[in-house]
PDB file of C-alpha atoms in Angstrom:
ATOM      1  CA  MET A  17    -107.021 -33.751  11.921  1.00 52.00           C
ATOM      2  CA  PRO A  18    -110.818 -34.079  11.531  1.00 58.00           C
ATOM      3  CA  ASP A  19    -112.398 -32.898   8.334  1.00 60.00           C
ATOM      4  CA  GLY A  20    -113.439 -29.253   8.477  1.00 59.00           C
ATOM      5  CA  ALA A  21    -110.827 -28.312  11.153  1.00 60.00           C
ATOM      6  CA  TYR A  22    -108.884 -25.053  10.693  1.00 56.00           C
ATOM      7  CA  ARG A  23    -105.528 -25.461   8.996  1.00 59.00           C
ATOM      8  CA  PRO A  24    -103.046 -22.470   9.239  1.00 56.00           C
ATOM      9  CA  PRO A  25    -101.491 -21.391   5.981  1.00 57.00           C
ATOM     10  CA  ALA A  26     -97.987 -22.725   5.385  1.00 54.00           C
ATOM     11  CA  ALA A  27     -96.545 -19.169   5.532  1.00 54.00           C
ATOM     12  CA  MET A  28     -97.681 -18.827   9.156  1.00 53.00           C
ATOM     13  CA  ALA A  29     -95.921 -21.954  10.370  1.00 53.00           C
ATOM     14  CA  GLY A  30     -93.438 -21.113  13.173  1.00 55.00           C
ATOM     15  CA  PHE A  31     -94.568 -17.482  13.447  1.00 59.00           C
ATOM     16  CA  SER A  32     -95.289 -17.687  17.180  1.00 76.00           C
ATOM     17  CA  LEU A  33     -91.802 -19.059  17.905  1.00 75.00           C
ATOM     18  CA  ILE A  34     -90.079 -16.214  16.027  1.00 79.00           C
ATOM     19  CA  GLU A  35     -92.280 -13.660  17.748  1.00 80.00           C
ATOM     20  CA  ASN A  36     -91.377 -15.099  21.158  1.00 79.00           C
ATOM     21  CA  LEU A  37     -87.665 -15.062  20.325  1.00 81.00           C
ATOM     22  CA  VAL A  38     -87.807 -11.392  19.260  1.00 82.00           C
ATOM     23  CA  THR A  39     -89.698 -10.517  22.444  1.00 83.00           C
ATOM     24  CA  LEU A  40     -87.131 -12.399  24.535  1.00 84.00           C
ATOM     25  CA  PHE A  41     -84.268 -10.597  22.771  1.00 84.00           C
ATOM     26  CA  ILE A  42     -85.834  -7.169  23.384  1.00 86.00           C
ATOM     27  CA  LEU A  43     -86.469  -8.065  27.021  1.00 84.00           C
ATOM     28  CA  THR A  44     -82.867  -9.241  27.446  1.00 86.00           C
ATOM     29  CA  VAL A  45     -81.463  -6.039  25.976  1.00 84.00           C
ATOM     30  CA  GLY A  46     -83.694  -3.995  28.261  1.00 83.00           C
ATOM     31  CA  LEU A  47     -82.638  -5.941  31.345  1.00 81.00           C
ATOM     32  CA  LEU A  48     -78.969  -5.558  30.422  1.00 81.00           C
ATOM     33  CA  GLY A  49     -79.452  -1.819  30.029  1.00 80.00           C
ATOM     34  CA  LEU A  50     -81.229  -1.672  33.365  1.00 79.00           C
ATOM     35  CA  ALA A  51     -78.388  -3.601  35.019  1.00 77.00           C
ATOM     36  CA  GLY A  52     -75.838  -1.208  33.523  1.00 73.00           C
ATOM     37  CA  LEU A  53     -77.830   1.789  34.708  1.00 74.00           C
ATOM     38  CA  GLN A  54     -78.029   0.301  38.192  1.00 72.00           C
ATOM     39  CA  ALA A  55     -74.263  -0.326  38.255  1.00 67.00           C
ATOM     40  CA  THR A  56     -73.556   3.248  37.127  1.00 66.00           C
ATOM     41  CA  SER A  57     -75.953   4.605  39.746  1.00 70.00           C
ATOM     42  CA  LEU A  58     -74.250   2.592  42.487  1.00 67.00           C
ATOM     43  CA  ARG A  59     -70.809   3.789  41.359  1.00 63.00           C
ATOM     44  CA  ILE A  60     -71.873   7.447  41.294  1.00 66.00           C
ATOM     45  CA  ASN A  61     -73.531   7.130  44.708  1.00 71.00           C
ATOM     46  CA  HIS A  62     -70.389   5.522  46.110  1.00 64.00           C
ATOM     47  CA  GLN A  63     -68.219   8.306  44.681  1.00 68.00           C
ATOM     48  CA  ALA A  64     -70.553  10.964  46.108  1.00 77.00           C
ATOM     49  CA  PHE A  65     -70.423   9.271  49.511  1.00 80.00           C
ATOM     50  CA  SER A  66     -66.615   9.135  49.307  1.00 83.00           C
ATOM     51  CA  GLN A  67     -66.470  12.836  48.439  1.00 84.00           C
ATOM     52  CA  HIS A  68     -68.694  13.586  51.429  1.00 87.00           C
ATOM     53  CA  LYS A  69     -66.279  11.673  53.657  1.00 91.00           C
ATOM     54  CA  ALA A  70     -63.343  13.582  52.165  1.00 90.00           C
ATOM     55  CA  VAL A  71     -65.005  16.929  52.942  1.00 90.00           C
ATOM     56  CA  SER A  72     -65.552  15.872  56.562  1.00 92.00           C
ATOM     57  CA  LEU A  73     -61.956  14.657  56.844  1.00 94.00           C
ATOM     58  CA  ALA A  74     -60.616  17.930  55.432  1.00 92.00           C
ATOM     59  CA  ILE A  75     -62.615  19.877  58.008  1.00 93.00           C
ATOM     60  CA  ASN A  76     -61.197  17.550  60.680  1.00 95.00           C
ATOM     61  CA  ILE A  77     -57.562  18.552  60.069  1.00 95.00           C
ATOM     62  CA  ALA A  78     -58.549  22.217  59.612  1.00 94.00           C
ATOM     63  CA  ASP A  79     -60.116  22.186  63.095  1.00 95.00           C
ATOM     64  CA  ARG A  80     -57.000  20.516  64.528  1.00 95.00           C
ATOM     65  CA  MET A  81     -54.811  23.226  62.991  1.00 95.00           C
ATOM     66  CA  ARG A  82     -56.977  25.999  64.393  1.00 94.00           C
ATOM     67  CA  ALA A  83     -56.626  24.391  67.815  1.00 95.00           C
ATOM     68  CA  ASN A  84     -52.820  24.498  67.498  1.00 95.00           C
ATOM     69  CA  PRO A  85     -52.007  28.062  66.322  1.00 94.00           C
ATOM     70  CA  GLU A  86     -48.391  27.752  67.460  1.00 95.00           C
ATOM     71  CA  GLY A  87     -47.994  24.725  65.208  1.00 94.00           C
ATOM     72  CA  VAL A  88     -49.514  26.654  62.298  1.00 93.00           C
ATOM     73  CA  ASN A  89     -47.293  29.699  62.892  1.00 92.00           C
ATOM     74  CA  GLY A  90     -44.270  27.418  63.025  1.00 93.00           C
ATOM     75  CA  ASN A  91     -45.304  25.848  59.700  1.00 92.00           C
ATOM     76  CA  PHE A  92     -45.252  22.397  61.308  1.00 93.00           C
ATOM     77  CA  TYR A  93     -48.248  21.030  59.365  1.00 93.00           C
ATOM     78  CA  SER A  94     -47.168  21.754  55.805  1.00 91.00           C
ATOM     79  CA  LEU A  95     -45.640  19.007  53.668  1.00 87.00           C
ATOM     80  CA  ILE A  96     -45.341  16.282  56.303  1.00 86.00           C
ATOM     81  CA  THR A  97     -44.922  13.480  53.762  1.00 80.00           C
ATOM     82  CA  THR A  98     -43.008  10.926  55.832  1.00 74.00           C
ATOM     83  CA  GLY A  99     -42.884   9.751  59.408  1.00 69.00           C
ATOM     84  CA  PHE A 100     -46.603   9.443  60.084  1.00 72.00           C
ATOM     85  CA  THR A 101     -46.071   8.290  63.666  1.00 84.00           C
ATOM     86  CA  GLN A 102     -48.058   8.615  66.836  1.00 90.00           C
ATOM     87  CA  VAL A 103     -46.588  10.914  69.494  1.00 91.00           C
ATOM     88  CA  SER A 104     -47.599   9.247  72.762  1.00 91.00           C
ATOM     89  CA  ARG A 105     -46.565  12.268  74.894  1.00 91.00           C
ATOM     90  CA  CYS A 106     -49.473  14.215  73.427  1.00 93.00           C
ATOM     91  CA  TYR A 107     -51.852  11.939  75.361  1.00 92.00           C
ATOM     92  CA  THR A 108     -50.230  12.534  78.756  1.00 92.00           C
ATOM     93  CA  ALA A 109     -50.865  15.203  81.376  1.00 90.00           C
ATOM     94  CA  SER A 110     -47.504  16.823  80.633  1.00 90.00           C
ATOM     95  CA  GLY A 111     -48.488  17.259  76.985  1.00 91.00           C
ATOM     96  CA  CYS A 112     -46.210  17.765  73.980  1.00 94.00           C
ATOM     97  CA  THR A 113     -44.746  20.576  71.918  1.00 95.00           C
ATOM     98  CA  ALA A 114     -46.631  22.347  69.129  1.00 95.00           C
ATOM     99  CA  GLN A 115     -44.489  20.563  66.543  1.00 93.00           C
ATOM    100  CA  GLU A 116     -45.145  17.163  68.137  1.00 94.00           C
ATOM    101  CA  MET A 117     -48.854  17.947  68.272  1.00 95.00           C
ATOM    102  CA  ALA A 118     -48.802  18.801  64.564  1.00 94.00           C
ATOM    103  CA  ARG A 119     -47.139  15.495  63.692  1.00 93.00           C
ATOM    104  CA  ASN A 120     -49.555  13.593  65.909  1.00 95.00           C
ATOM    105  CA  ASP A 121     -52.489  15.400  64.284  1.00 96.00           C
ATOM    106  CA  ILE A 122     -51.251  14.417  60.822  1.00 95.00           C
ATOM    107  CA  TRP A 123     -50.821  10.794  62.001  1.00 94.00           C
ATOM    108  CA  GLU A 124     -54.317  10.588  63.520  1.00 95.00           C
ATOM    109  CA  TRP A 125     -55.800  12.310  60.484  1.00 96.00           C
ATOM    110  CA  ASN A 126     -54.204   9.842  58.064  1.00 94.00           C
ATOM    111  CA  GLN A 127     -55.415   6.957  60.215  1.00 94.00           C
ATOM    112  CA  LEU A 128     -58.963   8.297  59.795  1.00 95.00           C
ATOM    113  CA  ILE A 129     -58.443   8.685  56.041  1.00 94.00           C
ATOM    114  CA  GLU A 130     -57.133   5.130  55.655  1.00 92.00           C
ATOM    115  CA  ASN A 131     -60.091   3.763  57.647  1.00 93.00           C
ATOM    116  CA  ASN A 132     -62.674   5.651  55.588  1.00 94.00           C
ATOM    117  CA  LEU A 133     -61.224   5.865  52.066  1.00 92.00           C
ATOM    118  CA  PRO A 134     -59.461   2.990  50.240  1.00 90.00           C
ATOM    119  CA  GLY A 135     -55.700   3.544  50.159  1.00 90.00           C
ATOM    120  CA  GLY A 136     -56.256   7.180  51.163  1.00 91.00           C
ATOM    121  CA  LEU A 137     -53.556   9.759  51.837  1.00 92.00           C
ATOM    122  CA  GLY A 138     -53.824  13.266  53.293  1.00 93.00           C
ATOM    123  CA  LEU A 139     -51.357  16.124  52.852  1.00 92.00           C
ATOM    124  CA  VAL A 140     -51.388  19.727  54.053  1.00 93.00           C
ATOM    125  CA  CYS A 141     -49.743  22.329  51.821  1.00 89.00           C
ATOM    126  CA  ARG A 142     -49.058  25.957  52.738  1.00 89.00           C
ATOM    127  CA  ASP A 143     -49.869  27.519  49.378  1.00 81.00           C
ATOM    128  CA  GLY A 144     -52.571  29.973  48.371  1.00 66.00           C
ATOM    129  CA  THR A 145     -52.580  28.791  44.735  1.00 64.00           C
ATOM    130  CA  PRO A 146     -52.313  25.003  45.111  1.00 61.00           C
ATOM    131  CA  ALA A 147     -53.311  24.102  41.560  1.00 55.00           C
ATOM    132  CA  ASP A 148     -50.854  26.332  39.714  1.00 58.00           C
ATOM    133  CA  GLY A 149     -48.425  23.468  39.170  1.00 58.00           C
ATOM    134  CA  GLY A 150     -50.884  21.630  36.963  1.00 60.00           C
ATOM    135  CA  THR A 151     -50.981  21.938  33.192  1.00 58.00           C
ATOM    136  CA  GLY A 152     -54.741  22.378  33.363  1.00 58.00           C
ATOM    137  CA  PHE A 153     -54.287  25.578  35.361  1.00 62.00           C
ATOM    138  CA  ALA A 154     -51.584  26.880  33.035  1.00 69.00           C
ATOM    139  CA  SER A 155     -53.575  26.207  29.859  1.00 72.00           C
ATOM    140  CA  THR A 156     -56.842  27.597  31.264  1.00 71.00           C
ATOM    141  CA  ALA A 157     -55.056  30.717  32.494  1.00 75.00           C
ATOM    142  CA  ALA A 158     -53.368  31.170  29.117  1.00 81.00           C
ATOM    143  CA  THR A 159     -56.758  30.965  27.385  1.00 83.00           C
ATOM    144  CA  SER A 160     -58.247  33.621  29.647  1.00 84.00           C
ATOM    145  CA  ILE A 161     -55.227  35.893  29.191  1.00 87.00           C
ATOM    146  CA  ALA A 162     -55.186  35.527  25.397  1.00 89.00           C
ATOM    147  CA  SER A 163     -58.925  36.263  25.183  1.00 89.00           C
ATOM    148  CA  GLN A 164     -58.433  39.482  27.157  1.00 89.00           C
ATOM    149  CA  VAL A 165     -55.484  40.465  24.963  1.00 91.00           C
ATOM    150  CA  VAL A 166     -57.527  39.894  21.779  1.00 91.00           C
ATOM    151  CA  ASN A 167     -60.317  42.128  23.128  1.00 89.00           C
ATOM    152  CA  LEU A 168     -57.842  44.801  24.200  1.00 88.00           C
ATOM    153  CA  ALA A 169     -56.085  44.742  20.830  1.00 89.00           C
ATOM    154  CA  SER A 170     -59.402  45.187  19.011  1.00 88.00           C
ATOM    155  CA  THR A 171     -60.315  48.317  20.985  1.00 87.00           C
ATOM    156  CA  GLN A 172     -56.950  49.976  21.579  1.00 86.00           C
ATOM    157  CA  PRO A 173     -56.206  52.950  19.282  1.00 84.00           C
ATOM    158  CA  GLY A 174     -53.229  52.442  17.025  1.00 79.00           C
ATOM    159  CA  THR A 175     -53.536  48.651  16.882  1.00 86.00           C
ATOM    160  CA  THR A 176     -51.989  47.301  13.684  1.00 91.00           C
ATOM    161  CA  PRO A 177     -53.014  44.164  11.743  1.00 91.00           C
ATOM    162  CA  ALA A 178     -49.723  42.578  12.806  1.00 92.00           C
ATOM    163  CA  ILE A 179     -50.531  43.080  16.500  1.00 92.00           C
ATOM    164  CA  GLN A 180     -54.034  41.683  16.027  1.00 92.00           C
ATOM    165  CA  ALA A 181     -52.579  38.645  14.236  1.00 93.00           C
ATOM    166  CA  GLN A 182     -50.152  38.047  17.094  1.00 94.00           C
ATOM    167  CA  ALA A 183     -53.009  38.273  19.600  1.00 93.00           C
ATOM    168  CA  ALA A 184     -54.981  35.725  17.577  1.00 94.00           C
ATOM    169  CA  GLN A 185     -51.923  33.466  17.536  1.00 94.00           C
ATOM    170  CA  ALA A 186     -51.696  33.674  21.341  1.00 93.00           C
ATOM    171  CA  GLU A 187     -55.344  32.616  21.584  1.00 92.00           C
ATOM    172  CA  ALA A 188     -54.825  29.706  19.172  1.00 93.00           C
ATOM    173  CA  LEU A 189     -51.816  28.466  21.161  1.00 93.00           C
ATOM    174  CA  ALA A 190     -53.842  28.601  24.384  1.00 89.00           C
ATOM    175  CA  GLN A 191     -56.627  26.537  22.817  1.00 89.00           C
ATOM    176  CA  GLN A 192     -54.067  23.982  21.663  1.00 90.00           C
ATOM    177  CA  ALA A 193     -52.671  23.885  25.221  1.00 84.00           C
ATOM    178  CA  GLU A 194     -56.113  23.103  26.648  1.00 80.00           C
ATOM    179  CA  ALA A 195     -56.614  20.319  24.099  1.00 83.00           C
ATOM    180  CA  ALA A 196     -53.200  18.842  24.941  1.00 80.00           C
ATOM    181  CA  SER A 197     -53.950  18.995  28.662  1.00 71.00           C
ATOM    182  CA  LEU A 198     -57.281  17.192  28.242  1.00 69.00           C
ATOM    183  CA  ALA A 199     -55.526  14.589  26.084  1.00 72.00           C
ATOM    184  CA  GLY A 200     -53.062  13.935  28.913  1.00 66.00           C
ATOM    185  CA  ASN A 201     -49.996  15.349  27.085  1.00 74.00           C
ATOM    186  CA  ALA A 202     -48.614  17.310  30.032  1.00 69.00           C
ATOM    187  CA  ALA A 203     -45.301  18.364  28.498  1.00 73.00           C
ATOM    188  CA  ASN A 204     -46.884  19.682  25.291  1.00 82.00           C
ATOM    189  CA  ALA A 205     -49.675  21.455  27.217  1.00 79.00           C
ATOM    190  CA  ALA A 206     -47.215  23.257  29.476  1.00 79.00           C
ATOM    191  CA  ASP A 207     -45.032  24.326  26.540  1.00 86.00           C
ATOM    192  CA  LEU A 208     -47.994  25.617  24.506  1.00 89.00           C
ATOM    193  CA  ALA A 209     -49.378  27.494  27.524  1.00 86.00           C
ATOM    194  CA  ARG A 210     -45.995  29.156  28.062  1.00 87.00           C
ATOM    195  CA  GLN A 211     -45.762  30.158  24.369  1.00 92.00           C
ATOM    196  CA  SER A 212     -49.274  31.617  24.475  1.00 92.00           C
ATOM    197  CA  ALA A 213     -48.554  33.669  27.612  1.00 90.00           C
ATOM    198  CA  GLU A 214     -45.284  34.940  26.110  1.00 92.00           C
ATOM    199  CA  GLN A 215     -47.106  35.969  22.921  1.00 93.00           C
ATOM    200  CA  SER A 216     -49.690  37.795  25.032  1.00 93.00           C
ATOM    201  CA  GLU A 217     -46.888  39.647  26.821  1.00 92.00           C
ATOM    202  CA  GLN A 218     -45.395  40.690  23.480  1.00 93.00           C
ATOM    203  CA  VAL A 219     -48.776  41.999  22.309  1.00 93.00           C
ATOM    204  CA  LEU A 220     -49.137  44.071  25.471  1.00 92.00           C
ATOM    205  CA  ASN A 221     -45.638  45.492  25.024  1.00 91.00           C
ATOM    206  CA  ALA A 222     -46.466  46.405  21.422  1.00 91.00           C
ATOM    207  CA  LEU A 223     -49.730  48.068  22.440  1.00 90.00           C
ATOM    208  CA  PHE A 224     -48.092  50.019  25.261  1.00 89.00           C
ATOM    209  CA  PRO A 225     -44.469  50.760  24.274  1.00 88.00           C
ATOM    210  CA  ALA A 226     -44.117  53.168  27.220  1.00 86.00           C
ATOM    211  CA  GLY A 227     -45.030  50.363  29.622  1.00 87.00           C
ATOM    212  CA  VAL A 228     -48.215  48.533  30.677  1.00 87.00           C
ATOM    213  CA  ALA A 229     -48.370  50.611  33.875  1.00 86.00           C
ATOM    214  CA  ALA A 230     -50.084  53.296  31.784  1.00 82.00           C
ATOM    215  CA  ASN A 231     -53.162  51.078  31.489  1.00 87.00           C
ATOM    216  CA  PRO A 232     -54.534  49.343  34.618  1.00 87.00           C
ATOM    217  CA  MET A 233     -56.189  46.566  32.593  1.00 86.00           C
ATOM    218  CA  ALA A 234     -53.019  45.871  30.640  1.00 88.00           C
ATOM    219  CA  GLN A 235     -51.031  45.855  33.881  1.00 88.00           C
ATOM    220  CA  THR A 236     -53.387  43.245  35.376  1.00 86.00           C
ATOM    221  CA  ILE A 237     -53.223  41.070  32.265  1.00 88.00           C
ATOM    222  CA  ALA A 238     -49.419  41.326  32.192  1.00 89.00           C
ATOM    223  CA  ALA A 239     -49.239  40.125  35.817  1.00 84.00           C
ATOM    224  CA  GLN A 240     -51.526  37.196  34.967  1.00 81.00           C
ATOM    225  CA  ALA A 241     -49.352  36.316  31.980  1.00 85.00           C
ATOM    226  CA  GLN A 242     -46.220  36.285  34.110  1.00 82.00           C
ATOM    227  CA  ARG A 243     -47.865  33.949  36.634  1.00 76.00           C
ATOM    228  CA  ALA A 244     -48.972  31.640  33.808  1.00 76.00           C
ATOM    229  CA  ILE A 245     -45.404  31.554  32.455  1.00 79.00           C
ATOM    230  CA  ASN A 246     -43.994  30.757  35.895  1.00 74.00           C
ATOM    231  CA  SER A 247     -46.543  28.012  36.545  1.00 70.00           C
ATOM    232  CA  SER A 248     -46.058  26.422  33.127  1.00 72.00           C
ATOM    233  CA  ASN A 249     -42.324  26.149  33.830  1.00 69.00           C
ATOM    234  CA  THR A 250     -43.072  23.707  36.677  1.00 65.00           C
ATOM    235  CA  ALA A 251     -46.252  22.177  35.254  1.00 65.00           C
ATOM    236  CA  THR A 252     -44.475  19.528  33.183  1.00 63.00           C
ATOM    237  CA  ASN A 253     -42.675  18.038  36.180  1.00 65.00           C
ATOM    238  CA  VAL A 254     -45.775  18.211  38.360  1.00 68.00           C
ATOM    239  CA  ALA A 255     -48.127  16.696  35.805  1.00 63.00           C
ATOM    240  CA  GLY A 256     -45.571  14.003  35.044  1.00 63.00           C
ATOM    241  CA  ALA A 257     -45.022  13.064  38.688  1.00 69.00           C
ATOM    242  CA  ALA A 258     -45.271   9.367  39.486  1.00 73.00           C
ATOM    243  CA  ASP A 259     -47.900   9.675  42.202  1.00 83.00           C
ATOM    244  CA  ALA A 260     -50.102  12.063  44.153  1.00 85.00           C
ATOM    245  CA  GLN A 261     -47.614  12.722  46.947  1.00 86.00           C
ATOM    246  CA  ALA A 262     -44.813  13.690  44.565  1.00 84.00           C
ATOM    247  CA  ALA A 263     -47.126  15.910  42.491  1.00 80.00           C
ATOM    248  CA  ILE A 264     -48.628  17.793  45.434  1.00 83.00           C
ATOM    249  CA  THR A 265     -45.200  18.261  47.037  1.00 82.00           C
ATOM    250  CA  ALA A 266     -43.750  19.635  43.793  1.00 76.00           C
ATOM    251  CA  ALA A 267     -46.662  22.046  43.306  1.00 76.00           C
ATOM    252  CA  CYS A 268     -46.598  23.353  46.887  1.00 80.00           C
ATOM    253  CA  SER A 269     -44.763  26.672  47.295  1.00 76.00           C
ATOM    254  CA  ASN A 270     -44.797  26.281  51.114  1.00 81.00           C
ATOM    255  CA  ASP A 271     -45.341  29.974  51.780  1.00 79.00           C
ATOM    256  CA  GLY A 272     -48.105  32.503  52.360  1.00 79.00           C
ATOM    257  CA  SER A 273     -50.964  32.470  54.855  1.00 84.00           C
ATOM    258  CA  VAL A 274     -53.401  30.193  53.002  1.00 86.00           C
ATOM    259  CA  TYR A 275     -53.301  26.413  53.399  1.00 90.00           C
ATOM    260  CA  SER A 276     -54.599  23.767  51.026  1.00 87.00           C
ATOM    261  CA  ILE A 277     -55.693  20.358  52.269  1.00 90.00           C
ATOM    262  CA  TRP A 278     -55.356  17.457  49.823  1.00 89.00           C
ATOM    263  CA  ILE A 279     -56.996  14.051  50.180  1.00 92.00           C
ATOM    264  CA  VAL A 280     -56.469  11.401  47.481  1.00 91.00           C
ATOM    265  CA  TRP A 281     -57.798   7.853  47.517  1.00 91.00           C
ATOM    266  CA  ASP A 282     -57.477   4.750  45.344  1.00 89.00           C
ATOM    267  CA  THR A 283     -60.774   4.858  43.438  1.00 84.00           C
ATOM    268  CA  ASN A 284     -59.701   2.519  40.640  1.00 79.00           C
ATOM    269  CA  ASN A 285     -58.206  -0.041  43.078  1.00 81.00           C
ATOM    270  CA  ASP A 286     -54.863  -0.379  41.303  1.00 84.00           C
ATOM    271  CA  GLY A 287     -52.759   0.013  44.443  1.00 85.00           C
ATOM    272  CA  THR A 288     -51.385   3.468  43.537  1.00 85.00           C
ATOM    273  CA  LEU A 289     -52.503   7.042  44.106  1.00 86.00           C
ATOM    274  CA  ASP A 290     -52.665   8.846  40.772  1.00 80.00           C
ATOM    275  CA  ASN A 291     -51.413  12.375  40.234  1.00 70.00           C
ATOM    276  CA  PRO A 292     -54.362  14.769  40.794  1.00 76.00           C
ATOM    277  CA  PHE A 293     -52.922  17.213  38.223  1.00 66.00           C
ATOM    278  CA  ALA A 294     -52.954  14.664  35.384  1.00 61.00           C
ATOM    279  CA  PHE A 295     -56.624  15.249  34.406  1.00 55.00           C
ATOM    280  CA  ASP A 296     -57.170  11.548  33.716  1.00 59.00           C
ATOM    281  CA  ILE A 297     -60.850  10.646  33.577  1.00 60.00           C
ATOM    282  CA  ASN A 298     -59.984   7.156  34.828  1.00 67.00           C
ATOM    283  CA  GLY A 299     -57.704   8.435  37.591  1.00 72.00           C
ATOM    284  CA  ASP A 300     -58.246   8.275  41.331  1.00 78.00           C
ATOM    285  CA  LEU A 301     -60.564  10.749  43.002  1.00 80.00           C
ATOM    286  CA  SER A 302     -59.118  13.620  45.012  1.00 82.00           C
ATOM    287  CA  TYR A 303     -60.457  16.483  47.109  1.00 82.00           C
ATOM    288  CA  MET A 304     -58.776  19.803  47.797  1.00 81.00           C
ATOM    289  CA  MET A 305     -59.894  22.523  50.204  1.00 84.00           C
ATOM    290  CA  THR A 306     -58.206  25.858  50.910  1.00 80.00           C
ATOM    291  CA  PHE A 307     -58.555  27.744  54.173  1.00 82.00           C
ATOM    292  CA  GLU A 308     -56.787  30.380  56.225  1.00 84.00           C
ATOM    293  CA  PRO A 309     -56.329  29.428  59.925  1.00 81.00           C
TER     294      PRO A 309
END
C-alpha cells in the first residue's frame, strides 16, 4: 500500500462481512415468515371456499326434498347411510315412487359432494336438535343452566347458605365439563355435565319444595336441566364414535318436523371422516344446516 494511504483500524477488520451476514439472516427470517403467512392465507381461503361449496350443496338437497313432499312425509330421506345407488326408473317417463326418488336424490347429492369436497359425505337427519348428542352441547347447556340457578338462588327469598353453595357447585361442575370437552375428554365432559344439571335440579327443588310449576322461570330452567341430563347420557357414545357417519346417526332422534343436513369432508387428508362432535381443532371440517320442508 502506498505511503499515506488510509489504513482501517484493526478492530474494524471484517465488520462489513458480519453486517452483511446479519442483514441476510434478518431477510431470511422475514421471507420465512412471509411464506408461512402466505401458506396460512391459502389454507384459510381454501377452507372458506370449501364451506361455501358445502352451503350450496346443503341447499341442493333441501330443494330436492321440497320438490318431493311425499318422500319427506314418508321420512324417506332421513338416515340413509347405506345403499347410495342410482334409481334408473326415476329418469324414465313412467317415473318412480317417492321413496325411490328420495334414494336417488341422496345418491345424486353424494355424487356432487364427492366431486366437490375431498372424501365428502352427506347425511340427512330428521331431528330439530341435531347437536344435542355432543358433549359440547351438554357442557355448554349445563353452564347456562347453572348460571341461571345461581342467579335465582341469590334473589329467591328463603335461600340458605347451603342452597347457594350447592348452586355454586353446579356452576363449578359445568365449567369443568366445558374444559373437559375442549380437551377432547368426551366421557369426563358428559359425566360432569350430567352431575352439574342434576345439582341444578336439586337446587330448584330446594328453592321450590311445592314444585317448580309455581315459578315460570324455575319451570323453564328445570326443563332445560332435564334435556341436558338426557343429552349427556348419550353424549359419551356419540363423541366417542369412530367416524362422522356413526356419530351423526347416533345423535339423530329421527323424529319431529325439522331436518338437519350434515356434510363432512376429509380436510386433513387422512382417509377418514372425523366425528363432528369431537371438537378437535385438527379434525375434518363439517357443515350443518337445519330447515323445515
